[in-house]
Amino acid sequence: MTAAPSRYGATLDEITSTLSEWGEPRYRTAQVWSALHAPHSLEDATALPRALRDRLGDAFPLVLTPEVVSASSDTMTTKWLWSCTAGGAQVETVLMRSPNRATVCISSQAGCAMGCTFCATGQAGFERHLTTGEIVEQVARAGHSSEQRISNVVFMGMGEPLANYDAVWGAVERLHGDFGISARRITVSTVGVVPGMRRLAAESLPVTLAVSLHAPDDELRNQLVPLNRRYPIAEVLDAAADVAGAHGRRITFEYACIAGVNDRIDQADALGALLRSFPGSGGAHVNLIPLNPTAGFTGHAARHDRLRIFAERLAGKGVTATIRRNRGTDIDAACGQLRARVAIPDPPSGSATMAP
Ligand code: SAH
Ligand code: SF4
């Protein structure tokens, strides 16, 4: 017998045929499907008889178990460390709320094979791809715990989404079509997996693309992002331009600012030269993220005044930039960091900040 489909991996057809095997009236299918995508959990779907909820819960189990749930002191940020029923891999999800939006940052893989030197997930290595059901469940369960409806989803947790394309795209379609989260409010962040970016350009749903650049030249990027040796900056920018052209959307470039490594004025000018006149409405946008310290990397966050100068130099080239504020500093709300802390009982001291 094959394993039962997970609650958010089950298709509408699978739910329909299960309900019909159970002899349920036909109108139940729509009721159950809408309960699955409601802001509350299936267990709280009072439109359905309790016995049916219990039976559905057993037939379509949740597949993530919370190991650690932590909330920031202002309660606006919540982070989950889950263990997957299938094999026990650990993944992280972060919910970030503000008065006018609720954004969930989700993982697409347990671990990551890309090996970016400054990233806690990259340092830990690759474990496995997540399934569509595991990806969607992160959003659903963050939503169940939030008073606000989830308005935005970012694939900026653990893993490289475009290295797990089919499962990620299945989740995007589900989030857009069934949860009603507009494709534009779903951001796929990539380290520059060019074939995946080309596929994205060919999709009709115009998701937002973020590209993690971190360096203005190949020599430095090769050191920080090993994948750059396979897909150098020029190829990554060409594929990003393809997505911008196809979707008419502005591309965001992520830039983790590391003191003395990539925060010099000449590097800002070089980045500005690369990104000026970028296609897509409004051109390229740069997110300057102060580096989060991680156990396996000696670099430090660039100072705030350096970030301001960096942003001004980009503006001089006509490239807009935002300096990301730190978020969730008291809860290790950065890619791979909660897992790292749980796995290593006595981590070096130092504040953690929300990376993405
Ligand atoms: N693999 C994808 C998405 C997950 S990482 C990618 O790399 O884009 C999400 C973002 O967090 C990326 O921009 C990544 O570069 C950034 N990031 C990872 N570790 C970081 C750290 N220690 N400090 C700051 N940003 C970090
Ligand atoms: Fe993977 Fe992204 Fe971390 Fe690089 S930064 S190791 S691609 S998760």
Short mmCIF file of N, CA and C and ligand atoms in Angstrom, two decimals, residues 112 114-116 118-119 121-122 157-160 191 335, ligand 2:
data_model
loop_
_atom_site.label_atom_id
_atom_site.label_comp_id
_atom_site.label_asym_id
_atom_site.label_seq_id
_atom_site.Cartn_x
_atom_site.Cartn_y
_atom_site.Cartn_z
N CYS A 112 20.88 22.41 2.09
CA CYS A 112 21.08 22.99 0.77
C CYS A 112 22.43 22.52 0.25
N MET A 114 24.16 24.05 -2.12
CA MET A 114 24.88 25.11 -2.83
C MET A 114 26.14 25.60 -2.11
N GLY A 115 26.19 25.38 -0.81
CA GLY A 115 27.44 25.63 -0.07
C GLY A 115 27.90 27.07 0.02
N CYS A 116 26.99 28.04 -0.02
CA CYS A 116 27.42 29.43 0.16
C CYS A 116 28.11 29.53 1.52
N PHE A 118 28.81 31.79 3.75
CA PHE A 118 28.35 32.59 4.89
C PHE A 118 27.01 32.12 5.43
N CYS A 119 26.43 31.07 4.81
CA CYS A 119 25.05 30.67 5.12
C CYS A 119 25.03 29.44 6.03
N THR A 121 22.69 27.30 6.51
CA THR A 121 22.13 26.13 5.82
C THR A 121 23.17 25.52 4.89
N GLY A 122 23.86 26.38 4.16
CA GLY A 122 24.91 25.91 3.25
C GLY A 122 26.02 25.19 4.00
N GLY A 157 13.71 30.69 3.20
CA GLY A 157 14.14 29.87 4.32
C GLY A 157 15.25 28.94 3.86
N MET A 158 15.24 27.71 4.35
CA MET A 158 16.32 26.80 3.98
C MET A 158 16.13 26.28 2.56
N GLY A 159 17.25 26.13 1.87
CA GLY A 159 17.22 25.47 0.57
C GLY A 159 17.20 26.39 -0.62
N GLU A 160 17.50 25.80 -1.77
CA GLU A 160 17.51 26.55 -3.03
C GLU A 160 16.25 26.13 -3.82
N VAL A 191 19.90 31.57 -5.79
CA VAL A 191 21.31 31.92 -5.77
C VAL A 191 21.85 32.03 -7.21
N CYS A 335 18.12 32.24 8.19
CA CYS A 335 18.24 30.99 7.46
C CYS A 335 19.16 29.96 8.15
FE1 SF4 B 2 21.65 27.50 -0.19
FE2 SF4 B 2 20.69 30.01 -0.36
FE3 SF4 B 2 22.16 29.22 1.76
FE4 SF4 B 2 23.33 29.52 -0.61
S1 SF4 B 2 22.36 31.15 0.63
S2 SF4 B 2 23.63 27.79 0.79
S3 SF4 B 2 21.73 28.82 -1.97
S4 SF4 B 2 20.17 28.46 1.19
#
